Short mmCIF file of C-alpha atoms in Angstrom, two decimals:
data_model
loop_
_atom_site.label_atom_id
_atom_site.label_comp_id
_atom_site.label_asym_id
_atom_site.label_seq_id
_atom_site.Cartn_x
_atom_site.Cartn_y
_atom_site.Cartn_z
CA MET Y 1 98.38 143.38 105.37
CA ASN Y 2 98.35 139.62 105.98
CA ARG Y 3 97.72 137.47 102.91
CA VAL Y 4 95.77 134.33 102.07
CA TYR Y 5 97.68 131.88 99.88
CA VAL Y 6 95.48 129.34 98.10
CA VAL Y 7 96.88 126.07 96.71
CA GLY Y 8 94.21 124.26 94.71
CA SER Y 9 92.33 123.65 91.50
CA VAL Y 10 91.20 126.02 88.75
CA ASN Y 11 88.44 124.77 86.42
CA VAL Y 12 85.74 125.78 84.03
CA ASP Y 13 82.29 124.66 85.26
CA GLU Y 14 79.38 123.76 83.00
CA THR Y 15 76.13 123.68 84.97
CA SER Y 16 72.92 122.04 83.74
CA VAL Y 17 69.51 121.47 85.31
CA ALA Y 18 68.89 117.73 85.53
CA GLY Y 19 65.75 115.64 85.28
CA SER Y 20 62.32 117.02 84.45
CA GLN Y 21 63.51 120.65 84.59
CA ALA Y 22 66.24 120.19 81.95
CA HIS Y 23 64.15 121.99 79.33
CA LEU Y 24 64.36 125.24 81.27
CA GLY Y 25 67.69 126.33 79.84
CA THR Y 26 70.99 125.54 78.16
CA PRO Y 27 74.10 124.72 80.24
CA VAL Y 28 75.73 127.71 81.94
CA ARG Y 29 79.52 127.96 81.54
CA THR Y 30 81.37 129.73 84.37
CA THR Y 31 84.80 129.81 85.95
CA GLY Y 32 85.28 127.50 88.93
CA GLY Y 33 87.58 125.04 90.67
CA LYS Y 34 87.64 124.57 94.45
CA GLY Y 35 90.86 126.53 94.86
CA ALA Y 36 89.84 129.38 92.59
CA ASN Y 37 86.39 129.58 94.20
CA ALA Y 38 87.93 129.91 97.67
CA ALA Y 39 90.37 132.53 96.37
CA VAL Y 40 87.54 134.65 94.96
CA ALA Y 41 85.51 134.30 98.16
CA ALA Y 42 88.48 135.47 100.26
CA ALA Y 43 89.21 138.36 97.89
CA ARG Y 44 85.59 139.56 97.92
CA ASP Y 45 85.77 139.58 101.71
CA GLY Y 46 88.72 141.94 101.53
CA ALA Y 47 91.76 139.67 101.85
CA PRO Y 48 94.85 140.04 99.63
CA VAL Y 49 94.95 136.64 97.89
CA TYR Y 50 97.79 134.81 96.09
CA MET Y 51 96.67 131.85 93.94
CA ILE Y 52 98.94 128.83 93.34
CA ALA Y 53 97.60 126.48 90.67
CA ALA Y 54 97.90 125.35 87.05
CA VAL Y 55 95.76 125.98 83.96
CA GLY Y 56 96.02 124.93 80.35
CA ASP Y 57 97.29 127.13 77.53
CA ASP Y 58 93.79 127.39 76.08
CA ASP Y 59 90.76 129.67 75.97
CA ALA Y 60 89.41 128.16 79.18
CA GLY Y 61 92.65 128.86 81.02
CA ARG Y 62 92.72 132.44 79.82
CA MET Y 63 89.09 132.85 80.86
CA CYS Y 64 89.90 131.58 84.37
CA LEU Y 65 92.95 133.82 84.77
CA THR Y 66 91.01 136.86 83.59
CA ALA Y 67 88.25 136.15 86.10
CA LEU Y 68 90.72 135.78 89.00
CA ARG Y 69 92.57 138.97 88.10
CA ARG Y 70 89.31 140.86 87.81
CA GLU Y 71 88.64 139.93 91.45
CA GLY Y 72 92.05 141.24 92.49
CA VAL Y 73 93.62 137.80 92.99
CA ASP Y 74 97.39 137.69 92.39
CA THR Y 75 97.90 134.97 89.74
CA ARG Y 76 101.71 135.02 89.46
CA GLY Y 77 101.73 131.60 91.12
CA VAL Y 78 99.47 130.07 88.46
CA GLU Y 79 101.42 128.00 85.92
CA VAL Y 80 100.21 127.84 82.31
CA VAL Y 81 100.81 124.27 81.10
CA ALA Y 82 101.37 123.91 77.36
CA GLY Y 83 99.63 120.94 75.76
CA SER Y 84 97.23 120.30 78.64
CA PRO Y 85 93.59 121.39 78.83
CA THR Y 86 92.31 123.44 81.72
CA GLY Y 87 90.41 121.45 84.34
CA PHE Y 88 86.70 120.94 83.70
CA THR Y 89 83.67 120.13 85.86
CA ALA Y 90 80.22 119.22 84.54
CA ILE Y 91 77.50 119.82 87.17
CA ASP Y 92 73.90 118.57 87.03
CA LEU Y 93 71.56 120.42 89.39
CA ASP Y 94 68.44 118.80 90.83
CA GLY Y 95 65.30 120.69 91.79
CA GLY Y 96 66.71 121.55 95.22
CA GLY Y 97 69.90 123.09 93.89
CA GLU Y 98 72.10 120.11 94.81
CA GLY Y 99 74.82 119.42 92.25
CA SER Y 100 76.27 116.13 90.95
CA PRO Y 101 79.74 117.07 89.63
CA ARG Y 102 81.85 115.13 87.14
CA TYR Y 103 85.47 116.30 87.28
CA VAL Y 104 88.36 116.17 84.79
CA ALA Y 105 91.64 117.35 86.38
CA GLY Y 106 93.39 118.53 83.21
CA ALA Y 107 96.27 120.92 83.98
CA ASN Y 108 95.54 120.74 87.74
CA ALA Y 109 97.40 117.42 87.78
CA TRP Y 110 100.63 119.23 86.78
CA LEU Y 111 100.89 121.35 89.92
CA ASP Y 112 104.02 120.05 91.67
CA ALA Y 113 106.05 120.58 94.82
CA LEU Y 114 108.63 122.78 93.09
CA ARG Y 115 106.01 125.24 91.86
CA VAL Y 116 104.33 125.37 95.27
CA GLY Y 117 107.61 125.86 97.12
CA GLU Y 118 108.64 128.71 94.84
CA ALA Y 119 105.24 130.41 95.11
CA LEU Y 120 105.23 130.22 98.92
CA ARG Y 121 108.67 131.76 99.42
CA ALA Y 122 107.09 134.98 100.73
CA LEU Y 123 104.75 133.17 103.17
CA THR Y 124 105.07 134.50 106.73
CA GLU Y 125 103.80 133.52 110.17
CA ARG Y 126 101.08 136.17 109.86
CA ASP Y 127 99.60 134.64 106.68
CA VAL Y 128 97.08 131.85 106.11
CA CYS Y 129 97.80 129.04 103.64
CA VAL Y 130 94.73 127.23 102.29
CA ALA Y 131 95.03 123.95 100.40
CA ASN Y 132 92.35 121.67 98.99
CA PHE Y 133 92.33 118.24 97.44
CA GLY Y 134 91.84 119.55 93.94
CA ALA Y 135 95.66 119.70 93.98
CA PRO Y 136 97.96 116.64 93.74
CA ASP Y 137 99.39 115.04 96.88
CA GLU Y 138 102.91 116.37 96.34
CA ALA Y 139 101.59 119.92 96.03
CA LEU Y 140 99.61 119.52 99.26
CA ALA Y 141 102.63 118.09 101.09
CA ALA Y 142 104.79 120.98 99.87
CA ALA Y 143 102.20 123.52 101.06
CA GLY Y 144 102.12 121.85 104.47
CA ALA Y 145 105.91 121.82 104.73
CA CYS Y 146 106.20 125.50 103.79
CA ALA Y 147 103.49 126.52 106.24
CA ARG Y 148 105.17 124.63 109.09
CA GLN Y 149 108.62 126.05 108.30
CA ARG Y 150 107.32 129.61 108.32
CA GLY Y 151 104.83 129.26 111.16
CA ALA Y 152 101.84 130.13 108.97
CA HIS Y 153 98.32 128.88 109.72
CA LEU Y 154 97.59 125.92 107.41
CA VAL Y 155 93.94 125.24 106.57
CA LEU Y 156 93.40 121.96 104.71
CA ASN Y 157 90.09 121.37 102.91
CA VAL Y 158 89.72 117.61 102.50
CA SER Y 159 87.56 117.79 99.37
CA PRO Y 160 87.11 116.07 97.00
CA VAL Y 161 87.89 113.38 99.56
CA ARG Y 162 90.61 110.78 99.04
CA HIS Y 163 93.27 109.13 101.18
CA VAL Y 164 95.06 111.75 103.26
CA PRO Y 165 98.85 111.49 102.89
CA PRO Y 166 100.59 111.46 106.32
CA ALA Y 167 102.86 114.32 105.20
CA VAL Y 168 99.81 116.54 104.70
CA LEU Y 169 98.10 116.12 108.07
CA ALA Y 170 100.86 117.68 110.13
CA PRO Y 171 100.64 119.00 113.70
CA GLY Y 172 98.66 122.23 113.97
CA THR Y 173 96.71 121.82 110.71
CA THR Y 174 93.12 123.06 110.76
CA VAL Y 175 90.99 120.63 108.76
CA VAL Y 176 87.76 121.63 106.99
CA VAL Y 177 85.60 118.76 105.72
CA ASN Y 178 81.94 118.36 104.82
CA GLU Y 179 79.72 115.96 106.72
CA ALA Y 180 79.24 113.55 103.80
CA GLU Y 181 82.97 113.13 103.29
CA LEU Y 182 84.03 112.91 106.94
CA ASP Y 183 83.43 109.19 107.34
CA ALA Y 184 85.30 108.43 104.11
CA LEU Y 185 88.58 109.60 105.63
CA ALA Y 186 91.01 106.90 106.69
CA GLY Y 187 91.22 106.23 110.43
CA ASP Y 188 94.37 106.31 112.52
CA ALA Y 189 96.59 103.51 113.78
CA GLU Y 190 94.55 103.22 116.97
CA GLY Y 191 91.33 102.49 115.10
CA SER Y 192 89.76 105.90 115.61
CA THR Y 193 87.84 107.46 112.71
CA GLY Y 194 86.24 110.79 111.84
CA VAL Y 195 86.95 113.83 114.00
CA PRO Y 196 88.82 111.94 116.77
CA ALA Y 197 91.18 110.43 114.18
CA LEU Y 198 91.88 113.80 112.59
CA GLN Y 199 92.52 115.50 115.92
CA ARG Y 200 94.72 112.66 117.11
CA ARG Y 201 96.87 113.14 114.00
CA THR Y 202 97.01 116.96 113.94
CA GLY Y 203 96.10 118.31 117.35
CA GLY Y 204 94.40 121.13 115.45
CA ALA Y 205 90.82 122.27 115.06
CA VAL Y 206 88.40 120.38 112.80
CA ILE Y 207 85.53 122.17 111.05
CA VAL Y 208 82.67 119.99 109.77
CA THR Y 209 80.27 121.72 107.37
CA ARG Y 210 76.77 120.24 107.39
CA GLY Y 211 74.86 122.19 104.73
CA PRO Y 212 71.43 123.18 106.11
CA GLY Y 213 72.55 121.60 109.41
CA GLY Y 214 75.09 124.35 109.98
CA VAL Y 215 78.71 123.91 111.02
CA SER Y 216 80.44 122.06 113.85
CA VAL Y 217 83.70 123.52 115.13
CA TYR Y 218 85.79 121.02 117.11
CA THR Y 219 88.37 123.06 118.98
CA THR Y 220 91.87 121.91 119.84
CA GLY Y 221 90.55 120.80 123.21
CA GLY Y 222 88.04 118.47 121.54
CA ASN Y 223 84.96 120.52 122.42
CA GLU Y 224 82.22 121.02 119.80
CA VAL Y 225 80.73 124.43 119.07
CA ARG Y 226 77.64 124.15 116.87
CA LEU Y 227 76.80 127.05 114.55
CA ASP Y 228 73.33 127.15 112.99
CA ALA Y 229 72.95 127.73 109.27
CA HIS Y 230 71.27 130.95 108.16
CA PRO Y 231 67.81 130.36 106.59
CA THR Y 232 68.10 130.55 102.83
CA THR Y 233 66.58 129.29 99.58
CA ALA Y 234 69.16 127.22 97.73
CA VAL Y 235 69.30 127.64 93.97
CA ASP Y 236 72.77 126.16 93.43
CA THR Y 237 74.88 124.71 96.27
CA THR Y 238 77.96 124.42 94.04
CA GLY Y 239 80.82 126.27 95.68
CA ALA Y 240 79.12 126.78 99.05
CA GLY Y 241 81.87 124.89 100.84
CA ASP Y 242 84.54 126.79 98.89
CA CYS Y 243 82.87 130.06 99.87
CA PHE Y 244 82.93 129.03 103.52
CA LEU Y 245 86.61 128.12 103.21
CA GLY Y 246 87.67 131.37 101.55
CA VAL Y 247 85.80 133.65 103.94
CA PHE Y 248 86.94 131.56 106.93
CA ALA Y 249 90.57 132.01 105.79
CA ALA Y 250 90.08 135.73 105.16
CA ALA Y 251 88.76 136.16 108.69
CA LEU Y 252 91.69 134.21 110.16
CA SER Y 253 94.12 136.42 108.24
CA ARG Y 254 92.59 139.45 109.97
CA GLY Y 255 93.15 137.90 113.39
CA SER Y 256 89.74 136.31 114.08
CA GLU Y 257 89.74 133.22 116.27
CA ILE Y 258 88.48 129.90 114.88
CA VAL Y 259 84.82 130.03 115.97
CA ALA Y 260 84.32 133.66 114.90
CA ALA Y 261 85.92 132.91 111.52
CA ALA Y 262 83.66 129.88 111.07
CA ARG Y 263 80.60 131.95 111.97
CA ARG Y 264 81.48 134.43 109.23
CA GLY Y 265 82.08 131.62 106.73
CA THR Y 266 78.68 130.15 107.58
CA ALA Y 267 76.95 133.43 106.79
CA ALA Y 268 78.83 133.77 103.50
CA ALA Y 269 77.90 130.24 102.40
CA ALA Y 270 74.20 130.97 102.99
CA LEU Y 271 74.48 133.88 100.58
CA ALA Y 272 76.47 131.94 97.98
CA VAL Y 273 73.76 129.32 97.33
CA ARG Y 274 71.16 131.86 96.20
CA ALA Y 275 72.36 132.06 92.57
CA VAL Y 276 73.62 129.68 89.86
CA GLY Y 277 77.37 129.43 89.59
CA ALA Y 278 80.21 129.28 92.10
CA GLN Y 279 82.50 132.30 91.74
CA THR Y 280 79.74 134.51 90.37
CA ALA Y 281 77.67 133.93 93.52
CA MET Y 282 80.38 134.71 96.09
CA PRO Y 283 79.17 137.52 98.40
CA SER Y 284 80.87 140.81 99.18
CA THR Y 285 82.06 141.97 102.60
CA GLU Y 286 79.06 144.30 102.82
CA GLU Y 287 76.57 141.50 102.07
CA ILE Y 288 78.13 139.26 104.72
CA ASP Y 289 78.14 142.08 107.28
CA ARG Y 290 74.45 142.81 106.64
CA LEU Y 291 73.44 139.18 107.10
CA MET Y 292 75.47 138.79 110.27
CA ALA Y 293 73.96 141.99 111.69
#
């Protein structure tokens, strides 16, 4: 069976309710990280998943590894870094479930090209490699290089947004970015920005997630396919984009084309926002199938 390889961050999340509702409860501590969240989402949708990341040699790191293994994620590609704490994110939720995260990279910063290259040795042209910007630039560049060499489908999640290294945005890359971060991406040499700049640099599809506004899929031909969001009541939007990414990648690994995979990811994200926490709220294959039906 085709696999999903995930290169990205592993964190512990501490979620609090901000403002006038803060008295309603103490902070909730859960496992998270954009890479780990996507890995869990893909695994719950039935994909064999191989995680490539770094955690600290501490209780938080052990907690994160235990959670990933419990979901069936292969963690042999996760390095345990002595003397470094596991990554941490503090999230303040407002009354509408929108989160304001504060991120400390911790051991995530130690993920390097050598580790990524070794972990991707078994990558094949039938697999999907997912990378997000919770990983350092050299790790992202190594993931891109390995995917190109082996003909695998590379899906790059440009979040949290920062300058995109030229070595990362290689020809054929599918880019997933949320609407708020799209305009923060650097333009190209011809002065183009946003989706046109990304497609000029990669020639691949661009997926723009828009929260309640749904998802825009810009195909390799430059056409936009708009997918409506499923009606839902958002309790915690943390991890919704990661959920979309993981389920999108899982669908691609099973042979779905881009728009169909994005449609499935959109349904999964609508389910993921209904509970507090990121990984704990990721839906199962059966839940996604029921909503799509």
